[in-house]
Amino acid sequence: MAGNSFGEVFRVTTFGESHGDGVGAVIDGCPPWISLSPGDFVRDMARRRPGRDSLVTPRSEEDRVEILSGVFEDLTTGAPITLFIRNRDVDARPYEILRRLFRPGHGDYTYFKKYGHFDFRGGGRYSARETAARVAAGVVAGKILEPLGVKVVAYTLELGGIRAGCIDLDLIDKSPFYCPDPVSSQRMEEAVSNTRKEGDSLGGIAEIRVIGCPAGLGEPAFDKLDADLAKAVMSVGTVKGIEIGAGFEAARFKGSKNNDPITPSGFGSNRAGGILGGISNGDEILLRAAMKPIPSISQEQDTVDREGHPAKMSFTGRQDIAPIPRVIPVLEAMVKIVLADHYLRSKTILKEEPIESSIFAKTPIW
Amino acid sequence: MAGNSFGEVFRVTTFGESHGDGVGAVIDGCPPWISLSPGDFVRDMARRRPGRDSLVTPRSEEDRVEILSGVFEDLTTGAPITLFIRNRDVDARPYEILRRLFRPGHGDYTYFKKYGHFDFRGGGRYSARETAARVAAGVVAGKILEPLGVKVVAYTLELGGIRAGCIDLDLIDKSPFYCPDPVSSQRMEEAVSNTRKEGDSLGGIAEIRVIGCPAGLGEPAFDKLDADLAKAVMSVGTVKGIEIGAGFEAARFKGSKNNDPITPSGFGSNRAGGILGGISNGDEILLRAAMKPIPSISQEQDTVDREGHPAKMSFTGRQDIAPIPRVIPVLEAMVKIVLADHYLRSKTILKEEPIESSIFAKTPIW
Amino acid sequence: MAGNSFGEVFRVTTFGESHGDGVGAVIDGCPPWISLSPGDFVRDMARRRPGRDSLVTPRSEEDRVEILSGVFEDLTTGAPITLFIRNRDVDARPYEILRRLFRPGHGDYTYFKKYGHFDFRGGGRYSARETAARVAAGVVAGKILEPLGVKVVAYTLELGGIRAGCIDLDLIDKSPFYCPDPVSSQRMEEAVSNTRKEGDSLGGIAEIRVIGCPAGLGEPAFDKLDADLAKAVMSVGTVKGIEIGAGFEAARFKGSKNNDPITPSGFGSNRAGGILGGISNGDEILLRAAMKPIPSISQEQDTVDREGHPAKMSFTGRQDIAPIPRVIPVLEAMVKIVLADHYLRSKTILKEEPIESSIFAKTPIW
Amino acid sequence: MAGNSFGEVFRVTTFGESHGDGVGAVIDGCPPWISLSPGDFVRDMARRRPGRDSLVTPRSEEDRVEILSGVFEDLTTGAPITLFIRNRDVDARPYEILRRLFRPGHGDYTYFKKYGHFDFRGGGRYSARETAARVAAGVVAGKILEPLGVKVVAYTLELGGIRAGCIDLDLIDKSPFYCPDPVSSQRMEEAVSNTRKEGDSLGGIAEIRVIGCPAGLGEPAFDKLDADLAKAVMSVGTVKGIEIGAGFEAARFKGSKNNDPITPSGFGSNRAGGILGGISNGDEILLRAAMKPIPSISQEQDTVDREGHPAKMSFTGRQDIAPIPRVIPVLEAMVKIVLADHYLRSKTILKEEPIESSIFAKTPIW
């Protein structure tokens, strides 16, 4: 109801604020017997952590995941798994100005209208800090997908208008921006550096691929796989647009071009982005997310105070210049959570022996 | 779990197939005392019905909504409301070929993989026929929004690559394509006509505006208003892309341009599309949906049969050329359902007298 | 939220009123490939139908179940199944008095306080008529349990203070009261007859047994199998008390007596009623439900009108004398729905090969 | 799905194990502006804590509740509230025997069948330790009910067959067993002492009263207030029976006796236990819970080991003799959670001005 949970069988509830004790997640519905230990979280938490690229954000965080429940002797037990990430290095001083003023582009004003208050210490609940809990939960989701051979990879397609010219998945981790094209990555670095000097910020586009997803995940009506992916990704604060497969381009194709031909060896193209009728078709799932620039900028902006009087504000706290690269592991996590959930959901359909009938055929293809 | 329900408080469950008895919806959580009678559904059902524009689809349907429960003496009672729309004129003959072959671009293959069967009579559950139930449910949602002054308007921004040059909301209903620009509407008509002759189909882009939405709807984490709108709209089969406010363009803006300034009289621009931090900000909500071309075309396409052998197929059933215009009222309905649900959800927050404290301020603005 | 749905994976939503078009249920999450046709419902609908024993209620209903969706060629497809039972023989005249007066023991007053109205035509939504939809849904649940060898049997343990002296499950269907003891059944018949003459009504106790339930159904914390059974059974309007296994008697046992010994061939007794720690233990599940007497009686009772003025009323509509026997198939249905749901839920736990560890043992017992 | 959450609007998710880091709860949907600080939990946590009466259990726990999220400056913010109670003094040595043997009357065997393992350290997730989290969540629920004047009181009606002869609510807290009759309390003390010497254990019956509950809480069909209360109370591990109002006695009443007359000043009796048609009627809500004796006893019992071989076991860990008195605040907590949830749910029904019609009347009574 209050919307802090996601998923049906694999159900993640996040909690915590940017300047409180910490952030965390309770995962209910994770099967037992899955190996899980604090070390499993290190890589993704580090990828989300700022400071990896010194150009992007100077804030230093050490995001160690504590497992408070649900794991015994490094195996999940079937009980709810609680992950907790303590806040450190939380200097709320730059946020003092928020006691009076609403930041343009932030949720300060809408929180104030909804709850009658907002947390002046950097956003509180709606801070991007909450996504640390999502990344941690995504690691657990990944443990369910791994034995199935499902791999989720996100990377930067575009940053500040600079688009990757080629896509080599092996190069992603070599780029501070998770950009699969080294040349573009270099140009992105310059763009970020210049934008920082201007006191401004940048947006970008990420692309996410799911490799090895089995056919049959997703539900026909409202919980289509693409619908749940769209919600998952759009629930990341910075995202303003989503595409599946050909996306907006499909709107300009004719049917004869947009339809992926079916051949004995698989689909002849992948404009569908791996999903047909809301259900995965066994091909690569492909989606893109457009992200707005970080709203906190040091340039002076027009705003009002809590009484509605006009004011000027410029933000001096340590901030990212772009949601990229930190959002990349968050997007991966959300996609993994959707897939793990739909995979477990798919198990509730009984596999009885098919009966011969006009609509029920016995022979599977591929 | 099986995904045929949507919404938390205002909860819509759809049921039915394209060639069975009919399609319908059960709405649980609709408050009592709302006037509702079969006549309320006529306009939207007619707008969704094909044949309005003879160019688009020749199939004739008469979609009368029966109210099977939840209404007494033309008032809702608080009990679940059941709406039922009988199928008529269901000629399954053109679909005989589906007993053997998977249609490219359709869910035939994915249903087959998921359930071990597919309904050869025109898609069954995943037919666009299911959206008739959504439109009916949207009418009830609209009855909750109306007294609040909330209005949802969708229109065609683009069809077959032809984009509306201007937007005059008053002209929407004058166009067979719900296009707010008469000149473009005329060109769309020609494009549809030509495409029909080619045995092909077209996609398009719809824009949806919510006028008069109060600030404060939406939940901070996963059930952000934009996340739920994205899911709602993406759950319409034909949609492959979604944008909120500036959408993909925002990815190329700098923060200083993308941030909407806050002034004593409201926001100075609306790149956010009416939503900040996942919560409505009182401004117009603006979203766009990209739709792929109708996959059933009469041109010959490559496919396989249920045993995986290559085959050719061309579809001869009566079909739309484009999802537009019929999808327009469906999109409106989904957005209305999301808003009605979030409006009722917002009522669970107690309105106690605010207490004076550093984060809690008394004076609301605007 | 509005509480008209039950179950997580096998999810039943009921709708309809006693004097409207009919009552029905949408079942979401039923797996495909299950044979289902209108004939499957005949037995249980007849058992619930009044008039079976002319002594109990003279109202004649013909409860034919229509399958409006989710079934094709007598097989479930995985799509939501809609069952509809039209109301017939609905004479609302005896209920005219309800326009003014609240019936003691009924929900008239509480509905009025909650919704600002009540349906004067025999209760509307809170009429026992709604249970027809539950019985229909229970038939579908039974179809999932049947291949597992799970059998649910309810019978009358007590009616009007007369308790079955012996329990012979084979005799249940021979008794008009589903009483497993023919002698007691005869005495119940006399008690009902006498009570009818007095213009009064009777309550009773039903016992429900689940035979063949596999171990492992139920969830540890809130959704314990006994907790969900308690809710399911208590949600039947007439029920005021529930016991699992030894029930209230267990409160007076010592631990040494109440604990069921574990032996190589199974449990040595069944005071637990087949459930330990909220999870089925493979033994027979045993529960009892206490039902209040039917509140509508022809004796004169004190009440008030809608303005709060004192009044006398005696009810002259056709009514049952006791909830028994009609409630028996309703209780069976609710138990079957809980079991089918928990069975499908249990499938979401991955069965990986157990790993050797101090808490994880390889060898299963029994 | 995995059942660790309870409630729809006020949604409590518990986590943690008896011998892990601790137990806790995440509460989603709690409104903002409610004062909450660690001190609020002290009384109820102390009442649940063993050792209060040295006769009952010697285990010493210090249950301090940490608020990890959702509260700022001692006010709830509307964000999820996380409560955490660290485990201390966890000596797992007495549980070593559980590596091999299943305890009769416990969930060891059913957990083993469900998950392929059980936590040999005192039950893990299904330990009564989990109820500490419920008591903490109940304190928050109580904060919502308090301003409404709703008070929930539980007490011991019976322990080891000794029944309270009179009920004086003011004396409850004076008794180590929360027994409202001092004479019976003294006898209970002796019974517990004797039973301890026998190496055995006792069960009991608790009664719970809700004073000041407004009319109108509860939903008509499955989520009846009594159904949700039944589930809530039955989900406490030790409970084997539930009664609302007259309970099992109602099964032996005639309708003329069981119906509570309605008078201009209220109901003339309260056999309904404050609930009619599943909705609170404004009268006192009355329910009773029967609890089995604690299964862990030091007397020798028959069991089997994990390979199914017969074995003898006697339990030597520190254990309660009876679920009473510790379960009393747990029952109160569960009832408070149900009421807070249904209260918030009731707010989603719009209060429009009633329209004059035959079923809708304007004048409320009382």
CSV table of C-alpha atoms in Angstrom, one decimal, chain C residues 167-336:
chain,number,residue,atom,x,y,z
C,167,ILE,CA,-18.4,-41.0,13.4
C,168,ASP,CA,-18.8,-43.1,10.3
C,169,LEU,CA,-17.7,-41.1,7.3
C,170,ASP,CA,-19.6,-43.4,4.9
C,171,LEU,CA,-22.9,-42.4,6.5
C,172,ILE,CA,-22.6,-38.6,6.1
C,173,ASP,CA,-24.3,-38.4,2.8
C,174,LYS,CA,-27.2,-40.5,4.0
C,175,SER,CA,-28.1,-38.0,6.6
C,176,PRO,CA,-30.1,-34.8,5.6
C,177,PHE,CA,-27.8,-33.1,8.1
C,178,TYR,CA,-24.6,-34.6,7.0
C,179,CYS,CA,-24.4,-36.2,10.4
C,180,PRO,CA,-22.2,-39.3,10.5
C,181,ASP,CA,-24.4,-40.9,13.2
C,182,PRO,CA,-27.8,-42.0,12.0
C,183,VAL,CA,-29.4,-42.0,15.4
C,184,SER,CA,-28.3,-38.5,16.2
C,185,SER,CA,-29.4,-37.5,12.7
C,186,GLN,CA,-32.9,-38.6,13.5
C,187,ARG,CA,-32.9,-36.7,16.8
C,188,MET,CA,-31.6,-33.6,15.0
C,189,GLU,CA,-34.5,-33.8,12.5
C,190,GLU,CA,-36.9,-33.7,15.4
C,191,ALA,CA,-35.1,-30.8,17.1
C,192,VAL,CA,-35.3,-28.8,13.9
C,193,SER,CA,-38.9,-29.6,13.4
C,194,ASN,CA,-39.8,-28.6,17.0
C,195,THR,CA,-37.7,-25.4,16.8
C,196,ARG,CA,-39.5,-24.4,13.6
C,197,LYS,CA,-42.8,-24.7,15.4
C,198,GLU,CA,-41.4,-22.4,18.2
C,199,GLY,CA,-40.4,-19.8,15.6
C,200,ASP,CA,-36.9,-20.1,16.8
C,201,SER,CA,-33.6,-21.4,15.3
C,202,LEU,CA,-30.6,-23.6,16.2
C,203,GLY,CA,-26.8,-23.5,16.0
C,204,GLY,CA,-24.3,-26.4,15.7
C,205,ILE,CA,-20.8,-27.6,15.4
C,206,ALA,CA,-19.2,-29.0,12.2
C,207,GLU,CA,-16.0,-31.0,12.1
C,208,ILE,CA,-13.7,-31.0,9.0
C,209,ARG,CA,-11.1,-33.5,8.2
C,210,VAL,CA,-8.4,-33.4,5.6
C,211,ILE,CA,-7.3,-36.8,4.6
C,212,GLY,CA,-4.0,-37.3,2.7
C,213,CYS,CA,-2.6,-33.9,3.1
C,214,PRO,CA,1.2,-34.0,2.4
C,215,ALA,CA,3.6,-32.6,5.0
C,216,GLY,CA,5.1,-29.2,4.4
C,217,LEU,CA,2.1,-27.0,3.6
C,218,GLY,CA,1.8,-23.7,5.5
C,219,GLU,CA,4.2,-20.8,6.2
C,220,PRO,CA,6.0,-20.2,9.5
C,221,ALA,CA,4.9,-16.8,10.7
C,222,PHE,CA,1.6,-15.2,9.9
C,223,ASP,CA,0.4,-17.5,7.1
C,224,LYS,CA,0.5,-20.6,9.2
C,225,LEU,CA,-1.7,-23.3,7.8
C,226,ASP,CA,-3.9,-23.2,10.9
C,227,ALA,CA,-4.1,-19.4,10.8
C,228,ASP,CA,-5.2,-19.4,7.2
C,229,LEU,CA,-7.7,-22.1,7.9
C,230,ALA,CA,-9.0,-20.2,10.9
C,231,LYS,CA,-9.5,-17.1,8.8
C,232,ALA,CA,-11.1,-19.1,5.9
C,233,VAL,CA,-13.6,-20.8,8.2
C,234,MET,CA,-14.3,-17.7,10.4
C,235,SER,CA,-15.1,-15.7,7.3
C,236,VAL,CA,-18.2,-17.8,6.9
C,237,GLY,CA,-20.8,-15.6,8.5
C,238,THR,CA,-22.3,-17.9,11.0
C,239,VAL,CA,-19.1,-19.2,12.5
C,240,LYS,CA,-18.2,-18.0,16.1
C,241,GLY,CA,-15.5,-20.4,17.2
C,242,ILE,CA,-12.7,-22.6,15.7
C,243,GLU,CA,-10.6,-25.4,17.1
C,244,ILE,CA,-7.6,-27.2,15.6
C,245,GLY,CA,-6.9,-30.7,16.8
C,246,ALA,CA,-7.5,-30.9,20.6
C,247,GLY,CA,-8.5,-27.2,20.5
C,248,PHE,CA,-9.9,-25.8,23.8
C,249,GLU,CA,-9.3,-29.2,25.4
C,250,ALA,CA,-5.5,-28.7,24.8
C,251,ALA,CA,-5.6,-25.8,27.2
C,252,ARG,CA,-6.3,-28.3,30.0
C,253,PHE,CA,-3.9,-31.0,29.0
C,254,LYS,CA,-0.4,-31.2,30.3
C,255,GLY,CA,2.5,-31.1,27.8
C,256,SER,CA,3.2,-34.8,28.4
C,257,LYS,CA,-0.3,-35.6,27.3
C,258,ASN,CA,-0.7,-33.0,24.6
C,259,ASN,CA,2.5,-33.7,22.7
C,260,ASP,CA,2.0,-36.3,20.0
C,261,PRO,CA,4.8,-38.9,20.3
C,262,ILE,CA,6.9,-39.4,17.1
C,263,THR,CA,7.5,-43.0,16.2
C,264,PRO,CA,9.1,-44.7,13.2
C,265,SER,CA,5.7,-45.3,11.7
C,266,GLY,CA,4.3,-41.8,12.2
C,267,PHE,CA,2.8,-39.8,15.0
C,268,GLY,CA,1.4,-41.8,17.9
C,269,SER,CA,-1.6,-39.5,18.4
C,270,ASN,CA,-3.0,-36.4,16.7
C,271,ARG,CA,-3.8,-33.8,19.3
C,272,ALA,CA,-2.0,-31.3,17.0
C,273,GLY,CA,-4.7,-31.8,14.4
C,274,GLY,CA,-2.1,-32.4,11.7
C,275,ILE,CA,-0.3,-29.1,12.0
C,276,LEU,CA,2.9,-28.3,13.8
C,277,GLY,CA,4.6,-24.9,13.8
C,278,GLY,CA,2.0,-23.8,11.3
C,279,ILE,CA,3.0,-26.4,8.8
C,280,SER,CA,1.1,-29.7,7.9
C,281,ASN,CA,2.8,-32.7,9.4
C,282,GLY,CA,1.3,-35.3,7.1
C,283,ASP,CA,-1.3,-36.5,9.6
C,284,GLU,CA,-5.0,-35.9,9.2
C,285,ILE,CA,-5.9,-32.2,9.6
C,286,LEU,CA,-8.8,-31.8,12.0
C,287,LEU,CA,-10.8,-28.7,12.8
C,288,ARG,CA,-14.1,-27.8,14.2
C,289,ALA,CA,-16.3,-24.8,13.7
C,290,ALA,CA,-19.0,-23.6,16.1
C,291,MET,CA,-21.9,-21.9,14.4
C,292,LYS,CA,-24.5,-19.6,15.9
C,293,PRO,CA,-28.2,-20.1,15.3
C,294,ILE,CA,-29.7,-18.4,12.3
C,295,PRO,CA,-30.6,-14.9,13.4
C,296,SER,CA,-33.8,-14.5,11.4
C,297,ILE,CA,-36.5,-16.0,13.5
C,298,SER,CA,-40.3,-15.5,13.5
C,299,GLN,CA,-40.4,-14.8,17.2
C,300,GLU,CA,-40.8,-11.2,18.0
C,301,GLN,CA,-37.6,-9.4,18.9
C,302,ASP,CA,-36.6,-5.9,20.1
C,303,THR,CA,-34.9,-3.6,17.7
C,304,VAL,CA,-34.8,0.0,16.5
C,305,ASP,CA,-35.6,1.7,13.2
C,306,ARG,CA,-33.2,3.8,11.2
C,307,GLU,CA,-33.9,6.8,13.4
C,308,GLY,CA,-33.2,4.9,16.5
C,309,HIS,CA,-36.7,4.5,17.8
C,310,PRO,CA,-37.6,1.2,19.5
C,311,ALA,CA,-39.6,-1.3,17.4
C,312,LYS,CA,-40.6,-4.9,17.4
C,313,MET,CA,-40.0,-7.2,14.5
C,314,SER,CA,-40.6,-10.8,13.6
C,315,PHE,CA,-39.2,-12.2,10.4
C,316,THR,CA,-41.5,-14.0,8.1
C,317,GLY,CA,-39.3,-14.7,5.1
C,318,ARG,CA,-38.3,-18.2,4.2
C,319,GLN,CA,-35.3,-19.0,6.2
C,320,ASP,CA,-33.2,-21.9,7.4
C,321,ILE,CA,-33.7,-23.0,10.9
C,322,ALA,CA,-30.0,-23.9,11.3
C,323,PRO,CA,-26.8,-23.1,9.3
C,324,ILE,CA,-26.5,-26.8,9.1
C,325,PRO,CA,-26.7,-28.6,6.7
C,326,ARG,CA,-26.1,-25.9,4.1
C,327,VAL,CA,-22.9,-24.6,5.6
C,328,ILE,CA,-21.2,-28.0,5.4
C,329,PRO,CA,-20.1,-27.8,1.7
C,330,VAL,CA,-19.2,-24.1,2.3
C,331,LEU,CA,-16.7,-25.2,5.0
C,332,GLU,CA,-15.3,-27.9,2.8
C,333,ALA,CA,-14.9,-25.3,0.0
C,334,MET,CA,-13.1,-22.9,2.2
C,335,VAL,CA,-10.7,-25.5,3.4
C,336,LYS,CA,-10.1,-26.8,-0.1
